[in-house]
PDB file of C-alpha atoms and ligand atoms in Angstrom:
ATOM      1  CA  PHE A  24      13.198 -15.541 -17.339  1.00 91.00           C
ATOM      2  CA  ILE A  25      13.620 -15.468 -13.188  1.00 93.00           C
ATOM      3  CA  ILE A  26      10.604 -17.905 -13.414  1.00 94.00           C
ATOM      4  CA  PRO A  27      12.011 -20.955 -15.511  1.00 94.00           C
ATOM      5  CA  ASP A  28       9.112 -22.875 -15.058  1.00 95.00           C
ATOM      6  CA  PHE A  29       5.938 -20.644 -15.129  1.00 97.00           C
ATOM      7  CA  ALA A  30       3.413 -23.235 -15.328  1.00 97.00           C
ATOM      8  CA  ALA A  31       3.946 -25.159 -12.810  1.00 96.00           C
ATOM      9  CA  LEU A  32       4.035 -21.244 -10.808  1.00 96.00           C
ATOM     10  CA  GLN A  33       0.625 -20.740 -12.166  1.00 97.00           C
ATOM     11  CA  LEU A  34      -0.528 -24.526 -12.127  1.00 97.00           C
ATOM     12  CA  GLU A  35       0.910 -24.116  -7.881  1.00 97.00           C
ATOM     13  CA  ILE A  36      -0.784 -20.348  -7.365  1.00 98.00           C
ATOM     14  CA  LEU A  37      -4.315 -21.005  -9.111  1.00 98.00           C
ATOM     15  CA  ALA A  38      -3.891 -24.420  -6.433  1.00 98.00           C
ATOM     16  CA  ILE A  39      -3.492 -21.555  -3.130  1.00 98.00           C
ATOM     17  CA  TYR A  40      -6.463 -19.243  -4.796  1.00 98.00           C
ATOM     18  CA  GLU A  41      -9.178 -22.268  -5.067  1.00 98.00           C
ATOM     19  CA  GLY A  42      -7.738 -23.811  -1.445  1.00 98.00           C
ATOM     20  CA  LEU A  43      -8.178 -19.870  -0.573  1.00 98.00           C
ATOM     21  CA  ARG A  44     -11.610 -19.713  -1.932  1.00 97.00           C
ATOM     22  CA  GLY A  45     -13.813 -21.239   0.401  1.00 96.00           C
ATOM     23  CA  VAL A  46     -12.186 -18.608   3.700  1.00 98.00           C
ATOM     24  CA  ASP A  47     -14.990 -16.545   5.215  1.00 97.00           C
ATOM     25  CA  GLU A  48     -13.845 -15.601   8.529  1.00 98.00           C
ATOM     26  CA  GLY A  49     -13.433 -11.917   8.814  1.00 98.00           C
ATOM     27  CA  GLN A  50     -15.477  -8.872   8.373  1.00 97.00           C
ATOM     28  CA  VAL A  51     -15.481  -5.728   5.474  1.00 97.00           C
ATOM     29  CA  ALA A  52     -13.997  -2.312   6.595  1.00 96.00           C
ATOM     30  CA  ASP A  53     -17.041  -0.723   7.201  1.00 93.00           C
ATOM     31  CA  TYR A  54     -16.032   2.615   9.076  1.00 93.00           C
ATOM     32  CA  ILE A  55     -15.777   4.102   5.740  1.00 93.00           C
ATOM     33  CA  PRO A  56     -20.099   3.610   4.759  1.00 93.00           C
ATOM     34  CA  GLN A  57     -18.350   3.364   1.304  1.00 93.00           C
ATOM     35  CA  LEU A  58     -16.027   0.757   2.138  1.00 94.00           C
ATOM     36  CA  GLY A  59     -18.681  -1.728   3.895  1.00 95.00           C
ATOM     37  CA  ARG A  60     -20.770  -1.881   0.382  1.00 95.00           C
ATOM     38  CA  VAL A  61     -18.045  -3.772  -1.189  1.00 96.00           C
ATOM     39  CA  ASP A  62     -19.050  -7.821  -2.185  1.00 97.00           C
ATOM     40  CA  PRO A  63     -17.145  -9.599   0.709  1.00 98.00           C
ATOM     41  CA  GLU A  64     -16.579 -12.791  -2.214  1.00 98.00           C
ATOM     42  CA  LYS A  65     -14.572 -11.067  -3.788  1.00 98.00           C
ATOM     43  CA  PHE A  66     -11.103 -12.676  -4.275  1.00 98.00           C
ATOM     44  CA  GLY A  67      -8.551 -11.843  -6.991  1.00 98.00           C
ATOM     45  CA  ILE A  68      -4.931 -12.358  -7.155  1.00 98.00           C
ATOM     46  CA  ALA A  69      -2.364 -10.691 -10.205  1.00 98.00           C
ATOM     47  CA  LEU A  70       1.011 -11.199 -10.841  1.00 98.00           C
ATOM     48  CA  CYS A  71       3.773  -9.924 -12.669  1.00 98.00           C
ATOM     49  CA  THR A  72       7.358 -10.652 -13.051  1.00 98.00           C
ATOM     50  CA  VAL A  73      10.055  -8.238 -13.248  1.00 98.00           C
ATOM     51  CA  ASP A  74      10.225  -9.895 -16.939  1.00 97.00           C
ATOM     52  CA  GLY A  75       7.157  -9.603 -17.287  1.00 97.00           C
ATOM     53  CA  GLN A  76       5.593 -12.866 -17.283  1.00 98.00           C
ATOM     54  CA  ARG A  77       2.641 -12.604 -15.710  1.00 98.00           C
ATOM     55  CA  PHE A  78      -0.579 -15.098 -14.763  1.00 98.00           C
ATOM     56  CA  ALA A  79      -4.422 -13.771 -12.531  1.00 98.00           C
ATOM     57  CA  ALA A  80      -7.075 -15.970 -10.994  1.00 98.00           C
ATOM     58  CA  GLY A  81     -10.257 -14.985 -10.058  1.00 98.00           C
ATOM     59  CA  ASP A  82     -11.867 -11.167  -9.920  1.00 98.00           C
ATOM     60  CA  ALA A  83      -8.282  -9.979 -11.025  1.00 98.00           C
ATOM     61  CA  GLN A  84     -10.609  -7.676 -13.059  1.00 97.00           C
ATOM     62  CA  SER A  85     -12.512  -5.909 -10.746  1.00 97.00           C
ATOM     63  CA  VAL A  86     -11.914  -2.570  -9.262  1.00 97.00           C
ATOM     64  CA  PHE A  87     -11.161  -1.767  -6.054  1.00 98.00           C
ATOM     65  CA  CYS A  88      -9.458   1.149  -3.825  1.00 98.00           C
ATOM     66  CA  VAL A  89      -6.262   1.085  -3.005  1.00 98.00           C
ATOM     67  CA  GLN A  90      -6.312   2.665   0.794  1.00 98.00           C
ATOM     68  CA  SER A  91      -3.786   2.655   2.772  1.00 98.00           C
ATOM     69  CA  VAL A  92      -1.608   0.451  -0.087  1.00 98.00           C
ATOM     70  CA  CYS A  93      -1.267   3.936  -1.234  1.00 98.00           C
ATOM     71  CA  LYS A  94       0.999   4.758   1.811  1.00 98.00           C
ATOM     72  CA  PRO A  95       4.480   3.354  -0.234  1.00 98.00           C
ATOM     73  CA  ILE A  96       3.625   5.227  -2.325  1.00 98.00           C
ATOM     74  CA  ASN A  97       3.627   8.535  -0.685  1.00 98.00           C
ATOM     75  CA  TYR A  98       6.597   7.519   0.496  1.00 98.00           C
ATOM     76  CA  CYS A  99       8.355   7.042  -2.523  1.00 99.00           C
ATOM     77  CA  LEU A 100       7.078   9.961  -4.311  1.00 98.00           C
ATOM     78  CA  ALA A 101       8.605  12.373  -1.029  1.00 98.00           C
ATOM     79  CA  LEU A 102      11.472  10.239  -0.950  1.00 98.00           C
ATOM     80  CA  GLU A 103      12.121  11.352  -4.435  1.00 98.00           C
ATOM     81  CA  GLN A 104      11.855  14.784  -3.847  1.00 98.00           C
ATOM     82  CA  HIS A 105      13.656  15.548  -0.488  1.00 98.00           C
ATOM     83  CA  GLY A 106      15.521  13.305   0.062  1.00 98.00           C
ATOM     84  CA  ALA A 107      15.498  10.753   2.935  1.00 98.00           C
ATOM     85  CA  GLU A 108      17.499  13.116   5.701  1.00 98.00           C
ATOM     86  CA  GLN A 109      14.778  15.357   4.973  1.00 98.00           C
ATOM     87  CA  VAL A 110      11.862  13.779   4.758  1.00 98.00           C
ATOM     88  CA  HIS A 111      12.408  11.848   8.389  1.00 98.00           C
ATOM     89  CA  ARG A 112      12.759  14.713   9.676  1.00 98.00           C
ATOM     90  CA  HIS A 113       9.223  14.613  10.249  1.00 98.00           C
ATOM     91  CA  VAL A 114       8.412  10.946  10.728  1.00 98.00           C
ATOM     92  CA  GLY A 115      10.700   8.778  12.066  1.00 98.00           C
ATOM     93  CA  ARG A 116      10.881   4.659  10.991  1.00 98.00           C
ATOM     94  CA  GLU A 117      10.212   2.287  13.889  1.00 97.00           C
ATOM     95  CA  PRO A 118       7.128   0.446  13.786  1.00 96.00           C
ATOM     96  CA  SER A 119       4.573   1.774  15.924  1.00 94.00           C
ATOM     97  CA  GLY A 120       3.534  -1.625  18.158  1.00 92.00           C
ATOM     98  CA  ARG A 121       0.110  -0.042  17.305  1.00 92.00           C
ATOM     99  CA  GLY A 122      -3.194  -0.066  15.048  1.00 92.00           C
ATOM    100  CA  PHE A 123      -3.029   2.004  12.588  1.00 94.00           C
ATOM    101  CA  ASN A 124      -5.060   4.778  13.471  1.00 94.00           C
ATOM    102  CA  GLU A 125      -3.877   4.971  16.323  1.00 94.00           C
ATOM    103  CA  LEU A 126      -3.733   8.969  18.293  1.00 96.00           C
ATOM    104  CA  THR A 127       0.039   8.259  18.959  1.00 97.00           C
ATOM    105  CA  LEU A 128       3.098   9.472  18.360  1.00 97.00           C
ATOM    106  CA  ASN A 129       7.102   8.632  18.404  1.00 97.00           C
ATOM    107  CA  SER A 130       9.107  10.074  21.243  1.00 97.00           C
ATOM    108  CA  GLU A 131       9.782  13.573  19.278  1.00 97.00           C
ATOM    109  CA  GLY A 132       6.545  13.935  18.389  1.00 98.00           C
ATOM    110  CA  LEU A 133       6.491  12.085  14.929  1.00 98.00           C
ATOM    111  CA  PRO A 134       4.737   9.733  13.029  1.00 98.00           C
ATOM    112  CA  HIS A 135       6.227   6.361  14.076  1.00 98.00           C
ATOM    113  CA  ASN A 136       6.924   5.643  10.522  1.00 98.00           C
ATOM    114  CA  PRO A 137       5.399   6.014   6.518  1.00 98.00           C
ATOM    115  CA  MET A 138       3.125   3.358   7.017  1.00 98.00           C
ATOM    116  CA  ILE A 139       0.503   4.609   9.104  1.00 98.00           C
ATOM    117  CA  ASN A 140      -2.076   6.752   8.361  1.00 98.00           C
ATOM    118  CA  SER A 141      -0.677   9.206  10.472  1.00 98.00           C
ATOM    119  CA  GLY A 142       2.778   9.587   8.996  1.00 98.00           C
ATOM    120  CA  ALA A 143       0.966   8.895   5.674  1.00 98.00           C
ATOM    121  CA  ILE A 144      -0.768  12.167   6.072  1.00 98.00           C
ATOM    122  CA  MET A 145       2.481  13.300   6.875  1.00 98.00           C
ATOM    123  CA  CYS A 146       4.298  12.577   3.674  1.00 98.00           C
ATOM    124  CA  CYS A 147       1.156  13.977   1.640  1.00 98.00           C
ATOM    125  CA  SER A 148       1.983  17.670   3.430  1.00 98.00           C
ATOM    126  CA  LEU A 149       5.676  17.475   1.927  1.00 98.00           C
ATOM    127  CA  LEU A 150       4.450  16.576  -1.671  1.00 98.00           C
ATOM    128  CA  ARG A 151       4.164  19.223  -3.432  1.00 98.00           C
ATOM    129  CA  PRO A 152       3.028  21.702  -1.485  1.00 97.00           C
ATOM    130  CA  SER A 153       2.584  24.861  -3.229  1.00 97.00           C
ATOM    131  CA  TRP A 154       1.207  23.403  -6.331  1.00 98.00           C
ATOM    132  CA  GLU A 155      -2.572  23.587  -7.132  1.00 98.00           C
ATOM    133  CA  MET A 156      -4.574  20.402  -4.889  1.00 98.00           C
ATOM    134  CA  ALA A 157      -5.855  19.269  -8.959  1.00 98.00           C
ATOM    135  CA  ASP A 158      -2.066  19.031  -9.918  1.00 98.00           C
ATOM    136  CA  ARG A 159      -0.574  17.654  -6.534  1.00 98.00           C
ATOM    137  CA  PHE A 160      -3.225  14.795  -7.366  1.00 98.00           C
ATOM    138  CA  ASP A 161      -2.161  14.947 -10.948  1.00 98.00           C
ATOM    139  CA  HIS A 162       1.645  13.701  -9.904  1.00 98.00           C
ATOM    140  CA  VAL A 163       0.073  10.636  -7.738  1.00 98.00           C
ATOM    141  CA  ALA A 164      -1.811   9.429  -9.978  1.00 98.00           C
ATOM    142  CA  GLU A 165       0.410   9.778 -12.573  1.00 98.00           C
ATOM    143  CA  THR A 166       2.811   8.101 -10.902  1.00 98.00           C
ATOM    144  CA  TRP A 167       0.298   5.518  -9.870  1.00 98.00           C
ATOM    145  CA  ARG A 168       0.288   5.282 -13.961  1.00 98.00           C
ATOM    146  CA  LYS A 169       3.392   4.810 -14.945  1.00 98.00           C
ATOM    147  CA  LEU A 170       3.576   2.134 -12.164  1.00 98.00           C
ATOM    148  CA  ALA A 171       0.870   0.242 -13.582  1.00 98.00           C
ATOM    149  CA  GLY A 172       2.034   0.504 -16.721  1.00 96.00           C
ATOM    150  CA  GLY A 173      -0.721   2.632 -18.226  1.00 92.00           C
ATOM    151  CA  GLU A 174      -3.398  -0.184 -17.512  1.00 92.00           C
ATOM    152  CA  ALA A 175      -6.312   0.329 -14.714  1.00 86.00           C
ATOM    153  CA  VAL A 176      -5.814   3.020 -12.401  1.00 93.00           C
ATOM    154  CA  GLY A 177      -8.711   5.614 -11.890  1.00 97.00           C
ATOM    155  CA  PHE A 178     -10.304   7.091  -8.651  1.00 98.00           C
ATOM    156  CA  ASN A 179     -13.561   6.836  -6.832  1.00 97.00           C
ATOM    157  CA  ASN A 180     -15.106  10.003  -5.953  1.00 98.00           C
ATOM    158  CA  ALA A 181     -17.569   8.154  -3.198  1.00 97.00           C
ATOM    159  CA  VAL A 182     -15.665   6.673  -1.451  1.00 97.00           C
ATOM    160  CA  TYR A 183     -13.012  10.257  -1.259  1.00 98.00           C
ATOM    161  CA  LEU A 184     -16.383  11.408  -0.388  1.00 97.00           C
ATOM    162  CA  SER A 185     -17.331   9.027   2.541  1.00 96.00           C
ATOM    163  CA  GLU A 186     -14.162   8.726   4.532  1.00 96.00           C
ATOM    164  CA  ARG A 187     -13.739  12.809   4.063  1.00 97.00           C
ATOM    165  CA  ARG A 188     -16.973  13.220   6.218  1.00 95.00           C
ATOM    166  CA  THR A 189     -16.124  10.465   8.916  1.00 95.00           C
ATOM    167  CA  ALA A 190     -12.606  10.786   9.305  1.00 96.00           C
ATOM    168  CA  ASP A 191     -12.436  12.075  12.678  1.00 97.00           C
ATOM    169  CA  ARG A 192     -10.020  10.346  13.384  1.00 98.00           C
ATOM    170  CA  ASN A 193      -7.411  11.304  10.480  1.00 98.00           C
ATOM    171  CA  PHE A 194      -8.437  14.855  11.101  1.00 98.00           C
ATOM    172  CA  ALA A 195      -7.394  14.295  14.628  1.00 98.00           C
ATOM    173  CA  LEU A 196      -4.675  12.960  13.766  1.00 98.00           C
ATOM    174  CA  GLY A 197      -3.360  15.963  11.960  1.00 98.00           C
ATOM    175  CA  TYR A 198      -4.740  17.929  14.721  1.00 98.00           C
ATOM    176  CA  PHE A 199      -2.172  15.986  17.263  1.00 98.00           C
ATOM    177  CA  MET A 200       0.701  16.379  14.712  1.00 98.00           C
ATOM    178  CA  ARG A 201      -0.121  20.088  13.987  1.00 98.00           C
ATOM    179  CA  GLU A 202      -0.214  20.787  18.019  1.00 98.00           C
ATOM    180  CA  HIS A 203       3.485  19.151  18.036  1.00 98.00           C
ATOM    181  CA  ASN A 204       4.560  20.635  15.351  1.00 98.00           C
ATOM    182  CA  ALA A 205       5.764  18.004  13.651  1.00 98.00           C
ATOM    183  CA  PHE A 206       4.545  19.236   9.823  1.00 98.00           C
ATOM    184  CA  PRO A 207       6.654  21.190   7.731  1.00 98.00           C
ATOM    185  CA  ASP A 208       5.764  25.326   8.441  1.00 97.00           C
ATOM    186  CA  GLY A 209       3.502  26.582   6.116  1.00 97.00           C
ATOM    187  CA  THR A 210       1.384  23.163   6.365  1.00 98.00           C
ATOM    188  CA  ASP A 211      -2.139  23.932   5.133  1.00 98.00           C
ATOM    189  CA  LEU A 212      -3.988  20.485   7.512  1.00 98.00           C
ATOM    190  CA  THR A 213      -7.164  20.690   5.704  1.00 98.00           C
ATOM    191  CA  GLU A 214      -5.465  20.163   2.218  1.00 98.00           C
ATOM    192  CA  THR A 215      -3.230  18.068   3.675  1.00 98.00           C
ATOM    193  CA  LEU A 216      -6.133  15.745   4.788  1.00 98.00           C
ATOM    194  CA  GLU A 217      -8.051  15.886   1.746  1.00 98.00           C
ATOM    195  CA  PHE A 218      -5.147  14.699  -0.581  1.00 98.00           C
ATOM    196  CA  TYR A 219      -4.379  11.985   1.935  1.00 98.00           C
ATOM    197  CA  PHE A 220      -8.419  10.279   1.719  1.00 98.00           C
ATOM    198  CA  GLN A 221      -7.629  11.898  -2.546  1.00 98.00           C
ATOM    199  CA  CYS A 222      -4.358   9.307  -2.602  1.00 98.00           C
ATOM    200  CA  CYS A 223      -6.066   6.278  -0.326  1.00 98.00           C
ATOM    201  CA  SER A 224      -9.397   6.224  -3.315  1.00 98.00           C
ATOM    202  CA  ILE A 225      -7.151   5.654  -5.904  1.00 98.00           C
ATOM    203  CA  GLU A 226      -8.685   2.543  -7.358  1.00 98.00           C
ATOM    204  CA  VAL A 227      -6.639  -0.326  -9.547  1.00 98.00           C
ATOM    205  CA  ASP A 228      -7.960  -3.383 -10.534  1.00 98.00           C
ATOM    206  CA  ALA A 229      -5.325  -6.774  -8.514  1.00 98.00           C
ATOM    207  CA  ARG A 230      -3.820  -7.098 -12.077  1.00 98.00           C
ATOM    208  CA  SER A 231      -2.447  -3.510 -12.157  1.00 98.00           C
ATOM    209  CA  LEU A 232      -1.482  -3.612  -8.527  1.00 98.00           C
ATOM    210  CA  SER A 233       0.779  -6.518  -9.665  1.00 98.00           C
ATOM    211  CA  VAL A 234       2.386  -4.751 -11.808  1.00 98.00           C
ATOM    212  CA  VAL A 235       2.863  -1.654  -9.415  1.00 98.00           C
ATOM    213  CA  ALA A 236       4.702  -4.209  -7.253  1.00 98.00           C
ATOM    214  CA  ALA A 237       6.500  -6.132  -9.738  1.00 98.00           C
ATOM    215  CA  SER A 238       7.488  -2.459 -10.236  1.00 98.00           C
ATOM    216  CA  LEU A 239       9.148  -1.943  -6.435  1.00 98.00           C
ATOM    217  CA  ALA A 240      10.017  -5.679  -7.315  1.00 98.00           C
ATOM    218  CA  ASN A 241      12.209  -4.347 -10.129  1.00 98.00           C
ATOM    219  CA  GLY A 242      14.218  -1.279  -8.711  1.00 98.00           C
ATOM    220  CA  GLY A 243      11.845   0.661  -9.716  1.00 98.00           C
ATOM    221  CA  VAL A 244      11.599   0.161 -13.266  1.00 98.00           C
ATOM    222  CA  ASN A 245       8.951  -0.778 -14.824  1.00 98.00           C
ATOM    223  CA  PRO A 246       8.641  -4.045 -16.349  1.00 98.00           C
ATOM    224  CA  LEU A 247       6.712  -3.989 -18.453  1.00 98.00           C
ATOM    225  CA  THR A 248       7.439  -0.346 -20.095  1.00 98.00           C
ATOM    226  CA  ARG A 249      11.538  -0.304 -19.145  1.00 98.00           C
ATOM    227  CA  GLU A 250      10.773   2.889 -17.734  1.00 98.00           C
ATOM    228  CA  ARG A 251      12.043   4.055 -14.543  1.00 98.00           C
ATOM    229  CA  ILE A 252       9.833   6.445 -11.916  1.00 98.00           C
ATOM    230  CA  PHE A 253      11.825   5.690  -8.575  1.00 98.00           C
ATOM    231  CA  SER A 254      15.561   5.101  -7.934  1.00 98.00           C
ATOM    232  CA  ALA A 255      16.891   1.648  -6.589  1.00 98.00           C
ATOM    233  CA  ASP A 256      17.822   3.274  -3.654  1.00 98.00           C
ATOM    234  CA  THR A 257      14.267   5.016  -3.306  1.00 98.00           C
ATOM    235  CA  VAL A 258      12.967   1.331  -3.465  1.00 98.00           C
ATOM    236  CA  ARG A 259      14.600   0.066  -1.319  1.00 98.00           C
ATOM    237  CA  LYS A 260      14.300   2.709   1.747  1.00 98.00           C
ATOM    238  CA  CYS A 261      10.691   1.634   1.330  1.00 98.00           C
ATOM    239  CA  LEU A 262      10.133  -1.588   0.780  1.00 98.00           C
ATOM    240  CA  SER A 263      12.213  -1.545   4.472  1.00 98.00           C
ATOM    241  CA  LEU A 264       9.585  -0.042   5.028  1.00 98.00           C
ATOM    242  CA  MET A 265       7.508  -2.845   4.234  1.00 98.00           C
ATOM    243  CA  SER A 266       9.162  -5.080   5.822  1.00 98.00           C
ATOM    244  CA  SER A 267       9.246  -3.707   9.478  1.00 97.00           C
ATOM    245  CA  CYS A 268       5.587  -1.606   9.133  1.00 97.00           C
ATOM    246  CA  GLY A 269       3.689  -2.763   6.188  1.00 98.00           C
ATOM    247  CA  MET A 270       1.414  -5.293   8.041  1.00 97.00           C
ATOM    248  CA  TYR A 271      -0.161  -2.617  10.357  1.00 94.00           C
ATOM    249  CA  ASP A 272       0.499  -4.460  14.066  1.00 94.00           C
ATOM    250  CA  TYR A 273       1.087  -7.962  12.341  1.00 97.00           C
ATOM    251  CA  SER A 274       3.977  -6.224  10.670  1.00 97.00           C
ATOM    252  CA  GLY A 275       6.957  -8.011  13.251  1.00 97.00           C
ATOM    253  CA  GLU A 276       4.627 -11.597  12.308  1.00 97.00           C
ATOM    254  CA  PHE A 277       4.542 -11.331   9.043  1.00 98.00           C
ATOM    255  CA  ALA A 278       8.589 -10.439   8.232  1.00 97.00           C
ATOM    256  CA  PHE A 279       8.406 -13.493  11.140  1.00 97.00           C
ATOM    257  CA  THR A 280       6.375 -16.127   8.792  1.00 97.00           C
ATOM    258  CA  ILE A 281       6.479 -14.799   5.477  1.00 97.00           C
ATOM    259  CA  GLY A 282       9.939 -12.266   5.260  1.00 97.00           C
ATOM    260  CA  LEU A 283       8.543 -10.352   2.184  1.00 98.00           C
ATOM    261  CA  PRO A 284       7.723  -6.747   2.401  1.00 98.00           C
ATOM    262  CA  ALA A 285       4.065  -5.834   2.057  1.00 98.00           C
ATOM    263  CA  LYS A 286       1.447  -3.273   2.311  1.00 98.00           C
ATOM    264  CA  SER A 287      -2.345  -4.191   2.711  1.00 98.00           C
ATOM    265  CA  GLY A 288      -5.427  -1.686   2.759  1.00 98.00           C
ATOM    266  CA  VAL A 289      -8.462  -1.640   4.272  1.00 97.00           C
ATOM    267  CA  SER A 290     -10.534  -2.544   1.370  1.00 98.00           C
ATOM    268  CA  GLY A 291      -8.623  -5.607   1.521  1.00 98.00           C
ATOM    269  CA  GLY A 292      -5.676  -5.320  -1.138  1.00 98.00           C
ATOM    270  CA  LEU A 293      -2.509  -6.411  -0.531  1.00 98.00           C
ATOM    271  CA  MET A 294       0.424  -5.759  -2.207  1.00 98.00           C
ATOM    272  CA  ILE A 295       3.664  -8.324  -1.529  1.00 98.00           C
ATOM    273  CA  VAL A 296       6.963  -7.717  -3.251  1.00 98.00           C
ATOM    274  CA  VAL A 297       9.066 -10.433  -3.451  1.00 98.00           C
ATOM    275  CA  PRO A 298      12.259  -8.074  -4.526  1.00 97.00           C
ATOM    276  CA  GLY A 299      13.855  -8.790  -7.588  1.00 97.00           C
ATOM    277  CA  VAL A 300      11.346 -11.805  -8.635  1.00 97.00           C
ATOM    278  CA  MET A 301       8.037 -10.703  -8.968  1.00 98.00           C
ATOM    279  CA  GLY A 302       5.113  -7.992  -7.673  1.00 98.00           C
ATOM    280  CA  ILE A 303       2.039  -9.819  -6.672  1.00 98.00           C
ATOM    281  CA  CYS A 304      -1.636  -8.751  -4.925  1.00 98.00           C
ATOM    282  CA  VAL A 305      -4.567 -10.041  -3.532  1.00 98.00           C
ATOM    283  CA  TRP A 306      -7.197  -8.844  -2.892  1.00 98.00           C
ATOM    284  CA  SER A 307     -10.015 -10.105  -0.605  1.00 98.00           C
ATOM    285  CA  PRO A 308     -12.361  -7.695   1.127  1.00 98.00           C
ATOM    286  CA  ARG A 309     -12.551  -9.362   4.089  1.00 98.00           C
ATOM    287  CA  LEU A 310     -10.863  -8.147   7.275  1.00 98.00           C
ATOM    288  CA  ASP A 311      -9.052  -9.349  10.397  1.00 97.00           C
ATOM    289  CA  ALA A 312      -9.467  -7.637  13.904  1.00 96.00           C
ATOM    290  CA  LEU A 313      -5.601  -5.889  13.100  1.00 95.00           C
ATOM    291  CA  GLY A 314      -7.294  -4.587   9.150  1.00 95.00           C
ATOM    292  CA  ASN A 315      -5.027  -7.049   7.205  1.00 97.00           C
ATOM    293  CA  SER A 316      -7.276  -9.322   4.556  1.00 98.00           C
ATOM    294  CA  VAL A 317      -7.980 -12.581   6.220  1.00 98.00           C
ATOM    295  CA  ARG A 318      -6.981 -14.210   2.557  1.00 98.00           C
ATOM    296  CA  GLY A 319      -4.621 -12.505   1.478  1.00 98.00           C
ATOM    297  CA  VAL A 320      -2.207 -13.252   5.205  1.00 98.00           C
ATOM    298  CA  ALA A 321      -3.487 -16.690   3.823  1.00 98.00           C
ATOM    299  CA  PHE A 322      -2.281 -16.577   0.701  1.00 98.00           C
ATOM    300  CA  CYS A 323       1.287 -15.622   1.742  1.00 98.00           C
ATOM    301  CA  LYS A 324       1.794 -18.485   3.955  1.00 98.00           C
ATOM    302  CA  ASP A 325       1.345 -20.732   1.297  1.00 97.00           C
ATOM    303  CA  LEU A 326       2.951 -19.258  -0.768  1.00 97.00           C
ATOM    304  CA  VAL A 327       5.935 -19.570   1.088  1.00 96.00           C
ATOM    305  CA  ASN A 328       5.035 -23.195   2.556  1.00 95.00           C
ATOM    306  CA  ARG A 329       4.781 -23.929  -1.461  1.00 94.00           C
ATOM    307  CA  PHE A 330       8.217 -21.643  -2.452  1.00 93.00           C
ATOM    308  CA  ASN A 331      11.412 -20.513  -0.839  1.00 91.00           C
ATOM    309  CA  PHE A 332      10.759 -17.016  -1.374  1.00 92.00           C
ATOM    310  CA  HIS A 333      10.872 -15.853   2.136  1.00 90.00           C
ATOM    311  CA  VAL A 334      14.146 -13.314   2.561  1.00 87.00           C
ATOM    312  CA  TYR A 335      16.099 -15.863   4.206  1.00 88.00           C
ATOM    313  CA  ASP A 336      14.808 -19.029   2.286  1.00 87.00           C
ATOM    314  CA  SER A 337      18.496 -18.643   0.239  1.00 84.00           C
ATOM    315  CA  LEU A 338      20.463 -18.918   3.703  1.00 87.00           C
TER     316      LEU A 338
HETATM  317  N1  LIG B   4      -8.278   5.740   4.428  1.00 59.50           N
HETATM  318  C1  LIG B   4      -7.541   5.087   4.778  1.00 59.50           C
HETATM  319  C2  LIG B   4      -8.331   5.455   6.161  1.00 59.50           C
HETATM  320  O1  LIG B   4      -7.263   6.633   6.363  1.00 59.50           O
HETATM  321  C3  LIG B   4      -6.940   3.945   5.091  1.00 59.50           C
HETATM  322  C4  LIG B   4      -6.529   3.143   6.288  1.00 59.50           C
HETATM  323  C5  LIG B   4      -6.124   1.488   5.736  1.00 59.50           C
HETATM  324  O2  LIG B   4      -6.040   1.808   4.652  1.00 59.50           O
HETATM  325  N2  LIG B   4      -5.469   0.898   6.543  1.00 59.50           N
HETATM  326  O3  LIG B   4      -8.571   4.794   7.252  1.00 59.50           O
END
């Protein structure tokens, strides 16, 4: 086993979980009305190792929307479809140093990276644009199901409708990018945005998201089904950008203190990858000012204090 003393790991994770249950700082995101109705006390943790050992605590089987956690998956799909050269004609790979939905592009008039809204909207425009919307969505949802090994993956229509109705900023980002000719020729902007909102409204639970993270930790092969979903090269590129850009404008600090590729979403979901070891999901809806789950970030700090999981701990 990759983690020989799994029982000891479980006890430590449980202790971290118990220690963070009382943390009540932060605010549930409410700029998408439907997200504001989530119980702020929810708290679930799950992990899955690359050889399939699993552990979960708390609300690990309550569903939530992936929100920005869809971004790395869509980036992987875009890479698999087009290759990196083509994808990066439309989206950069530098941290933006700005908030996740700020109206800003890089000096070439492109979104800074695929892990913020503009870049994620761009990746959506690249995914099977000639297909029917239904088939494009199926393509993404099917990939999520494979990454989760067939476990809980759904869709929250109310969140989708709610986000679509209140999406002025994302529409603004879309028009801003179109003004700069950033999209591939023939892109239908409204469809692209609707597709993006649909991807954000895919629903998982902490257990299934930990398997998705474990599939990334395992280089693109699902540890439970042994199915290869992404090439190792695709995952390597995705994890690199998660390391530098996955935590919005906290990414630099996160890379320094935690040293693990991760991706957060405004629903309070956080997917953490310990490459070659395991995938972890923490879900707790209260967010800090930058949009990251307060307990999620605190969990990561406790994790690297107790274990040598920081990528440079081996030095
Ligand atoms: N759907 C959200 C948005 O576009 C996702 C953002 C996020 O999770 N940070 O605003």
